CSV table of C-alpha atoms in Angstrom, one decimal:
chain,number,residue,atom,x,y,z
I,51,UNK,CA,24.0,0.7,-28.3
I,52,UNK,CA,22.6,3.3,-26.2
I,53,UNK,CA,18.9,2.2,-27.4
I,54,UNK,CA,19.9,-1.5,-26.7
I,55,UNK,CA,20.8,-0.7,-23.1
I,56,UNK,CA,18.0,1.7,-23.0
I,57,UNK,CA,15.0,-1.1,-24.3
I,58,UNK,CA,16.3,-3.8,-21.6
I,59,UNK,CA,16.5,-1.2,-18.6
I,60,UNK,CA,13.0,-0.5,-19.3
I,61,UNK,CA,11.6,-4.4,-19.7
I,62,UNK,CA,13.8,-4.5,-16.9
I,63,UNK,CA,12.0,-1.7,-14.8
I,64,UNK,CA,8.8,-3.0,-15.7
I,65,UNK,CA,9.8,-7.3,-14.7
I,66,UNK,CA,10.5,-5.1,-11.5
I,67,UNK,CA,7.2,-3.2,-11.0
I,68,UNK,CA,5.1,-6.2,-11.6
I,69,UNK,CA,6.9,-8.9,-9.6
I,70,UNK,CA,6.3,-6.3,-6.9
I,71,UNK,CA,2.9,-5.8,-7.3
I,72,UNK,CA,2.1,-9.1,-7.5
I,73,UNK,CA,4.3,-10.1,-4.1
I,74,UNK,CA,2.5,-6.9,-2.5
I,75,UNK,CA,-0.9,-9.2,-2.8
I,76,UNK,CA,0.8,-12.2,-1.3
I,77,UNK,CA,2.4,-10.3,1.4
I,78,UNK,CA,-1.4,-8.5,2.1
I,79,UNK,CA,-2.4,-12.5,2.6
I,80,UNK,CA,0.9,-13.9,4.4
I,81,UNK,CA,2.1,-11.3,6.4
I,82,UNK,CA,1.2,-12.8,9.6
I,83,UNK,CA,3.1,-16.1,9.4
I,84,UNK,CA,6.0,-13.9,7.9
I,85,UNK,CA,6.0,-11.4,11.0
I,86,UNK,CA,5.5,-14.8,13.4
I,87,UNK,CA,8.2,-16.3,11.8
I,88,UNK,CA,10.4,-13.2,12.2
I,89,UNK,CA,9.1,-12.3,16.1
I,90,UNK,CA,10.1,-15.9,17.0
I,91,UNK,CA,14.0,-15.6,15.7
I,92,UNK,CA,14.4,-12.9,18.1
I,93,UNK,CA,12.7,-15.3,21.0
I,94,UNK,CA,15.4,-17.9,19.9
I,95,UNK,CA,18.2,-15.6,19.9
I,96,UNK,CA,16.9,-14.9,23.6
I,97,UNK,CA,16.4,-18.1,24.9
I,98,UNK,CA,20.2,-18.3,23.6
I,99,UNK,CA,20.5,-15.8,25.5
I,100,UNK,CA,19.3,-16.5,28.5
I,101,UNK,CA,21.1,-20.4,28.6
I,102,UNK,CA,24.4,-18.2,28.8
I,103,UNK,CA,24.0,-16.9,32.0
I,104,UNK,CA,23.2,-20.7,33.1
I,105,UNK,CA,26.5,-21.9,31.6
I,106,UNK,CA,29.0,-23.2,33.7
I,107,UNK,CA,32.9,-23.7,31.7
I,108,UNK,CA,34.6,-26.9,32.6
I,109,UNK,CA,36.5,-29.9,31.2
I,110,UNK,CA,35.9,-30.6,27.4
I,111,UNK,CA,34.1,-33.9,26.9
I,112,UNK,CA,35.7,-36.4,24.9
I,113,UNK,CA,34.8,-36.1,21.1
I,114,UNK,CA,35.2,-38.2,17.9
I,115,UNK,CA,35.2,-35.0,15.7
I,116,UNK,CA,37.5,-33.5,18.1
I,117,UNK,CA,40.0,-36.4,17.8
I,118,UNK,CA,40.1,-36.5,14.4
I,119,UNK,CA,39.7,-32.3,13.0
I,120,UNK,CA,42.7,-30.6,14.7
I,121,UNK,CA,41.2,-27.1,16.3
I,122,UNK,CA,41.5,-24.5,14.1
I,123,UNK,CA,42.2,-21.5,16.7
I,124,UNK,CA,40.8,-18.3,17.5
I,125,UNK,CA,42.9,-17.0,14.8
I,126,UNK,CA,40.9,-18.7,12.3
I,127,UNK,CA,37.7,-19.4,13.7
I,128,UNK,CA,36.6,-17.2,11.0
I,129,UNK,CA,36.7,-19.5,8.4
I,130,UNK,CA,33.2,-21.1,9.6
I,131,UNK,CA,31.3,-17.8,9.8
I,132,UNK,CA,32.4,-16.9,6.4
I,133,UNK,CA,31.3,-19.9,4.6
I,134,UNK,CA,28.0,-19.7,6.7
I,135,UNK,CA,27.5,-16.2,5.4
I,136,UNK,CA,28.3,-17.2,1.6
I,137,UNK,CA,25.7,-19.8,2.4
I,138,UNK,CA,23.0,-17.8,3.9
I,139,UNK,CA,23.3,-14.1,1.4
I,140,UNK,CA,23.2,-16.4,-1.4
I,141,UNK,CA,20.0,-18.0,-0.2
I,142,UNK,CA,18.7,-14.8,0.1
I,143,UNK,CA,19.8,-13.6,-3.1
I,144,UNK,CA,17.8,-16.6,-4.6
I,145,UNK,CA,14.7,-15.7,-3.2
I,146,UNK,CA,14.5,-12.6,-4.3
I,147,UNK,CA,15.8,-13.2,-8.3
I,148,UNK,CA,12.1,-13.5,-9.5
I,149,UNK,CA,12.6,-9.6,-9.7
I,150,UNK,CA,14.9,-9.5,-12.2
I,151,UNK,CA,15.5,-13.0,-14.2
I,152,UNK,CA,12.9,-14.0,-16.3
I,153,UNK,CA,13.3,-17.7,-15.4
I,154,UNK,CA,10.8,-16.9,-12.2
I,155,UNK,CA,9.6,-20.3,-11.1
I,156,UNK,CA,8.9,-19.5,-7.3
I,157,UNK,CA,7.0,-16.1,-5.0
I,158,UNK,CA,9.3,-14.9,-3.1
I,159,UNK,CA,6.6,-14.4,-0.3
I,160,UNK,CA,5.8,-18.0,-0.4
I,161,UNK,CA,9.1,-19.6,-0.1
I,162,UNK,CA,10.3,-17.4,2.9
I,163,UNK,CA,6.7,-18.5,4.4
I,164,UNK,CA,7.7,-22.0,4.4
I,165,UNK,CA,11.6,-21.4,5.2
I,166,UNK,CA,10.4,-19.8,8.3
I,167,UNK,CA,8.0,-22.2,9.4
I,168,UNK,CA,10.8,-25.0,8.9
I,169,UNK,CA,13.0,-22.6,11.0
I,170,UNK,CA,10.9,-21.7,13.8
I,171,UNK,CA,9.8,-25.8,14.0
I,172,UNK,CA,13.9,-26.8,14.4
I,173,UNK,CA,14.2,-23.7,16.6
I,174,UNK,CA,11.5,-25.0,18.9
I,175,UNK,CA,12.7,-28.4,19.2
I,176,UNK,CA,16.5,-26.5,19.9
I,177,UNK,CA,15.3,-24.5,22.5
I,178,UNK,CA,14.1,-27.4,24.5
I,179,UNK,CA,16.9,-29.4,23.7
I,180,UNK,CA,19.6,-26.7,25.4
I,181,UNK,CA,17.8,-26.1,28.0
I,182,UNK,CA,17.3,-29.9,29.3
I,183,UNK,CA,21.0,-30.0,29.6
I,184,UNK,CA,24.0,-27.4,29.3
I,185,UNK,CA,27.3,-28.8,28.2
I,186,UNK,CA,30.5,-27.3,29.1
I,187,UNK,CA,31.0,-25.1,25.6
I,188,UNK,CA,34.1,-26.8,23.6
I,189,UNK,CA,34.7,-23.0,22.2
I,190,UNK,CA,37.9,-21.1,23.3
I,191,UNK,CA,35.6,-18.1,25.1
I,192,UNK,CA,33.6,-20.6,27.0
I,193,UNK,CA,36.2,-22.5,28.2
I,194,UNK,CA,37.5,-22.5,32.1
I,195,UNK,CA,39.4,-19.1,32.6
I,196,UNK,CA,37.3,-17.1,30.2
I,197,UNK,CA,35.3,-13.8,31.1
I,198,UNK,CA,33.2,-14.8,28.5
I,199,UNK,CA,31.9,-18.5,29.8
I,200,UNK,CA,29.7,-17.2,32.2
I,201,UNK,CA,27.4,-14.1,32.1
I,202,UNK,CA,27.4,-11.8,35.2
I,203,UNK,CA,24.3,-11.2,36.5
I,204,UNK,CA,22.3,-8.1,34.2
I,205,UNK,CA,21.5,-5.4,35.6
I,206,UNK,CA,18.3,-4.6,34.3
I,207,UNK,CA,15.9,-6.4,31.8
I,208,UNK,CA,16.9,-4.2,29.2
I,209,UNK,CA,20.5,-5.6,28.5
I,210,UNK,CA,18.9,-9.3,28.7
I,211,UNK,CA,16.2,-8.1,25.9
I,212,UNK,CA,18.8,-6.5,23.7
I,213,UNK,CA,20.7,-9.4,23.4
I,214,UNK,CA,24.5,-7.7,23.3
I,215,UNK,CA,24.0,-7.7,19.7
I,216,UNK,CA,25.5,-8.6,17.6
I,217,UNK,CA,28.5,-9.7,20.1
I,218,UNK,CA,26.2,-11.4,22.4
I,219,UNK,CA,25.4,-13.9,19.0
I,220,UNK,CA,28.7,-14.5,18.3
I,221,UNK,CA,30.3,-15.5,21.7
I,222,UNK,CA,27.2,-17.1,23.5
I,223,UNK,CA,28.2,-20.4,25.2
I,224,UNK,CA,25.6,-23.2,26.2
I,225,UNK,CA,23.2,-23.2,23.5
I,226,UNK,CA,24.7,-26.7,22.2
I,227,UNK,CA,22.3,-29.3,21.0
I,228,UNK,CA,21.6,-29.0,18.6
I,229,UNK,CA,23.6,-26.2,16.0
I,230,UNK,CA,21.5,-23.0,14.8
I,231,UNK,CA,23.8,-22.8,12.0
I,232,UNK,CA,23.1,-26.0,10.7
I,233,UNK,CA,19.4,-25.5,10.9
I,234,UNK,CA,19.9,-22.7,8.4
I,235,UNK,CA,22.2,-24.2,5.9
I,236,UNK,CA,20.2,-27.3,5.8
I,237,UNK,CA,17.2,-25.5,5.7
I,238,UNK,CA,17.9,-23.1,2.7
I,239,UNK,CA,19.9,-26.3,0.8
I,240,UNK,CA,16.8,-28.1,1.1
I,241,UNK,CA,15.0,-25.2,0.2
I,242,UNK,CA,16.9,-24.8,-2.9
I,243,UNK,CA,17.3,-28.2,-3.7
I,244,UNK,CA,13.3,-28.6,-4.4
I,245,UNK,CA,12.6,-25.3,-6.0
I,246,UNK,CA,16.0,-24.5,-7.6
I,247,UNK,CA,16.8,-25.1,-11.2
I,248,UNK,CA,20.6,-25.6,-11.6
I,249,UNK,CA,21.4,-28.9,-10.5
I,250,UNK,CA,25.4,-28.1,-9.8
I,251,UNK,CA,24.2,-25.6,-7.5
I,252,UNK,CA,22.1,-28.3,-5.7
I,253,UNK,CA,25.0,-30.8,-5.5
I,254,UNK,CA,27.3,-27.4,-4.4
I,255,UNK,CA,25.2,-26.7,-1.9
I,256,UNK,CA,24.9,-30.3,0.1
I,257,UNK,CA,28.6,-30.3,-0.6
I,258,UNK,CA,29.0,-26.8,1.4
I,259,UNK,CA,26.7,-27.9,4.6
I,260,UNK,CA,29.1,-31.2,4.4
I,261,UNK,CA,31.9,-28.8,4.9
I,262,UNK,CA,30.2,-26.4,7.1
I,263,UNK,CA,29.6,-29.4,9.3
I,264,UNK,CA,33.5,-30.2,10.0
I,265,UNK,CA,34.2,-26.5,9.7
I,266,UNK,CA,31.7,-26.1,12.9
I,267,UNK,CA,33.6,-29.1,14.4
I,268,UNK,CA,37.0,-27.9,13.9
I,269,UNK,CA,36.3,-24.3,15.0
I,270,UNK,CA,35.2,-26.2,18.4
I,271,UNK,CA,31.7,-24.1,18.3
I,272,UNK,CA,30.1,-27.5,18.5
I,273,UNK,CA,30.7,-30.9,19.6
I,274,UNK,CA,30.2,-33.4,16.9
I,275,UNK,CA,26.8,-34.6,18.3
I,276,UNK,CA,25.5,-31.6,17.8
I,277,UNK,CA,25.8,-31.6,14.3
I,278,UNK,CA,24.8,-35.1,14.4
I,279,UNK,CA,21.5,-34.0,15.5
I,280,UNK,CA,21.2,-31.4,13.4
I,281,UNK,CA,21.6,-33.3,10.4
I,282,UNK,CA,18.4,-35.6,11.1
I,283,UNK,CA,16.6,-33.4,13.1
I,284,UNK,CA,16.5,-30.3,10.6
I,285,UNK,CA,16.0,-33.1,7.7
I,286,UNK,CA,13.0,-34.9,9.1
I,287,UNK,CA,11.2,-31.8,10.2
I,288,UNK,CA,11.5,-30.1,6.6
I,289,UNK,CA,10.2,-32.9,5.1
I,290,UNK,CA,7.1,-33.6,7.6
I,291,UNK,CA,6.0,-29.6,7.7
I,292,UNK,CA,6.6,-29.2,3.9
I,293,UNK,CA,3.9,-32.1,3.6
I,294,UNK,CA,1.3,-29.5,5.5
I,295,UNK,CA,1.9,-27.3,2.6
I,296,UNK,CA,0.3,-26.9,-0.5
I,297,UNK,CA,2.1,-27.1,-3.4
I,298,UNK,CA,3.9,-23.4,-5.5
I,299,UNK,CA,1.8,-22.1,-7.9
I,300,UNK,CA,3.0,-23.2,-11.2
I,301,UNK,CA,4.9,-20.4,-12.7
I,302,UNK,CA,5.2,-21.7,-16.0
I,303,UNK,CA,3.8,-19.4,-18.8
I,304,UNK,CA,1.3,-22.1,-20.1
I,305,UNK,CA,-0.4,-22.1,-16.5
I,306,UNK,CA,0.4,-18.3,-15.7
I,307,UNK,CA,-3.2,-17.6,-17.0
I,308,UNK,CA,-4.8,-20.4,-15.2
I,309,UNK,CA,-3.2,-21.2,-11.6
I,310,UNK,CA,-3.7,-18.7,-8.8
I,311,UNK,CA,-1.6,-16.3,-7.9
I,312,UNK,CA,-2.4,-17.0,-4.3
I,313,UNK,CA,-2.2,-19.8,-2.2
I,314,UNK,CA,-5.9,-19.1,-1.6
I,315,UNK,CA,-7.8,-20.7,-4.8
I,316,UNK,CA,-10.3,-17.7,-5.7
I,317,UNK,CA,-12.2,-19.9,-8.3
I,318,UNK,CA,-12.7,-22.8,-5.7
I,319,UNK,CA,-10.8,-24.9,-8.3
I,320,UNK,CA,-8.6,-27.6,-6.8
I,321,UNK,CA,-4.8,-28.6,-8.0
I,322,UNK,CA,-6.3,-31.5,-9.9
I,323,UNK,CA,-9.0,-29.6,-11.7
I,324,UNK,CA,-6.3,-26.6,-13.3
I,325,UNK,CA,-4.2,-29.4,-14.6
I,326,UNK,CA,-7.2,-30.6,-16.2
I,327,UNK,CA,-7.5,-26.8,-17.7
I,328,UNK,CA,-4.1,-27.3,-18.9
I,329,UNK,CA,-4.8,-30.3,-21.0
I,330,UNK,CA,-8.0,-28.6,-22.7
I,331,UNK,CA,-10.2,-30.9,-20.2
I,332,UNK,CA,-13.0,-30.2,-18.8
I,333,UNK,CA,-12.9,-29.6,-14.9
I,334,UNK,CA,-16.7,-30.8,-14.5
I,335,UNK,CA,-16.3,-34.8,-13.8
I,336,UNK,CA,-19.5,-34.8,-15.0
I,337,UNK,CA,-18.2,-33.5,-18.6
I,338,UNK,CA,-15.1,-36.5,-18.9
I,339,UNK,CA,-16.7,-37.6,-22.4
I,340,UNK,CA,-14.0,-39.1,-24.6
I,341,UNK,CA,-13.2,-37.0,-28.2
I,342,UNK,CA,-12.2,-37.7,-30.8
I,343,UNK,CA,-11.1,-35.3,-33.9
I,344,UNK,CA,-12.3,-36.0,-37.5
I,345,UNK,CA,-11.6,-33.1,-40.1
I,346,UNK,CA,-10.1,-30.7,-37.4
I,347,UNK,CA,-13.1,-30.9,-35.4
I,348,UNK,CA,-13.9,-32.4,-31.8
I,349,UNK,CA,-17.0,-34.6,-31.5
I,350,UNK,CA,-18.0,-35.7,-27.7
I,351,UNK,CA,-18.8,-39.1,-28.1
I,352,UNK,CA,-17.8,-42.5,-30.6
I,353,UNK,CA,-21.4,-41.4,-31.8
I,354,UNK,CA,-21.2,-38.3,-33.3
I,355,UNK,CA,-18.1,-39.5,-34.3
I,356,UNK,CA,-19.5,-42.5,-36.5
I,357,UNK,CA,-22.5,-39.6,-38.0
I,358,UNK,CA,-19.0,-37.5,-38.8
I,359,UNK,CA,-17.5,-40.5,-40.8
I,360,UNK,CA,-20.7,-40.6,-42.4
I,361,UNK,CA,-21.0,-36.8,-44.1
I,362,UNK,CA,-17.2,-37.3,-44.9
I,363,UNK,CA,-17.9,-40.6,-46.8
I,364,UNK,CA,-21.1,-38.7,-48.5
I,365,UNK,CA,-23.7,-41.0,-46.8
């Protein structure tokens, strides 16, 4: 028993040590657009921020979600953040399994290179959104009465740059249109729902950013529009960026051998030329000669094929 456990800690160990050299060599090529993507969540969390100290509390506006989800309450306002972290950990989780299931069908590197470019691209678009107009925040610290709806004025540029976090994140008022949470969830469902492999998990997950949506609604962090927006904004940019993107690597063990690594070709070989390899064809167009087998061999054209049929017939 001790040998069993012993054997699969060590193929184990070694799954480990090579997934991590091999992400080492896409990070050395990616780390830019990782590091961009990164720098610009903290610039979002500061324009977020910085719209907080613009908000002014007053009236709630009228609301279909509002008339139909009764509020939840401070008391369990919590509800929403949990399931959102459930969501996001287990996103994260996923990305990272290549290093220890052998079903690895994506580069960890990779994927969180696109994720962050659909992030940053919603994000953008949020940004400007917010700041064209501030809405009276339907939450209960950002309503009329609350020391929390409006920012006093900082004292220095140090306490606007460290955002109050993680406080500051949680009870910041006037970043409205469109919700940051769901530009995550949709963002890793979608994610998940193209590279994934379990397909209850995919139907799961749209199922959880359905109810994250009333969740967000009922908690009164958002007014319904807001998710709304979110829904066709997140959606429309994902699929238009992912477009820009070259397709994963295959990670499938017959093409292991023959597609990059990298998202950088070395050979020079396009996508349609390595499928080509797969098949046992030629890449050279030049080379697309039709064969045909006769006794286990591959002749190159109906002529030698017609001189084979000949030495098998003894002519």
């Amino acid at each position: 028993m001790s040998f069993y456990i012993g054997r699969e800690a060590s193929k184990i160990w070694k799954r480990i040590c090579a997934e991590v050299s091999i992400e080492i060599n896409l990070l050395a090529e990616n780390w830019k657009y990782l590091l961009a993507g990164l720098v610009f969540q903290y610039l979002h969390g500061l324009a977020a921020r910085g719209v907080h100290y613009l908000h002014k509390p007053g009236p709630i506006l009228q609301d279909v979600g509002f008339f139909f989800l009764p509020e939840l309450g401070k008391d369990k306002a919590y509800i929403s953040e949990t399931l959102f972290t459930i969501i996001f950990l287990s996103f994260v989780l996923w990305t990272f399994h290549p290093f220890i299931l052998k079903s690895r069908k994506i580069y960890t590197v990779l994927i969180w290179c696109r994720v962050l470019a659909f992030l940053v691209a919603s994000q953008f678009l949020r940004i400007i959104s917010f700041y064209s107009t501030q809405l009276p925040g339907p939450n209960y610290h950002c309503r009329e009465g609350s020391k929390l709806a409006t920012l006093p004025r900082p004292d220095n540029a140090l306490e606007v740059l460290l955002l109050n976090f993680p406080r500051g994140v949680v009870y910041g008022c006037g970043d409205l249109i469109f919700s940051s949470h769901m530009i995550f969830t949709l963002t890793f469902v979608r994610t998940y729902h193209k590279y994934g492999t379990r397909r209850w998990i995919k139907q799961l997950g749209w199922l959880l950013a359905v109810i994250q949506s009333f969740l967000i609604v009922a908690s009164r962090k958002h007014y319904t529009v807001d998710i709304v927006v979110a829904w066709y904004t997140v959606n429309l940019v994902v699929f238009f960026i992912d477009k820009k993107f070259p397709e994963l690597p295959d990670r499938s063990s017959a093409a292991a051998t023959l597609l990059p690594v990298s998202t950088k070709d070395k050979d020079g070989r396009t996508k349609e030329e390595n499928h080509k390899l797969l098949n046992g064809n030629s890449a050279d167009p030049a080379d697309w000669r039709q064969r045909t087998q006769v006794n286990g061999k591959i002749t190159e054209d109906s002529s030698n094929t017609r001189h084979a049929d000949s030495a098998t017939n003894g002519a």
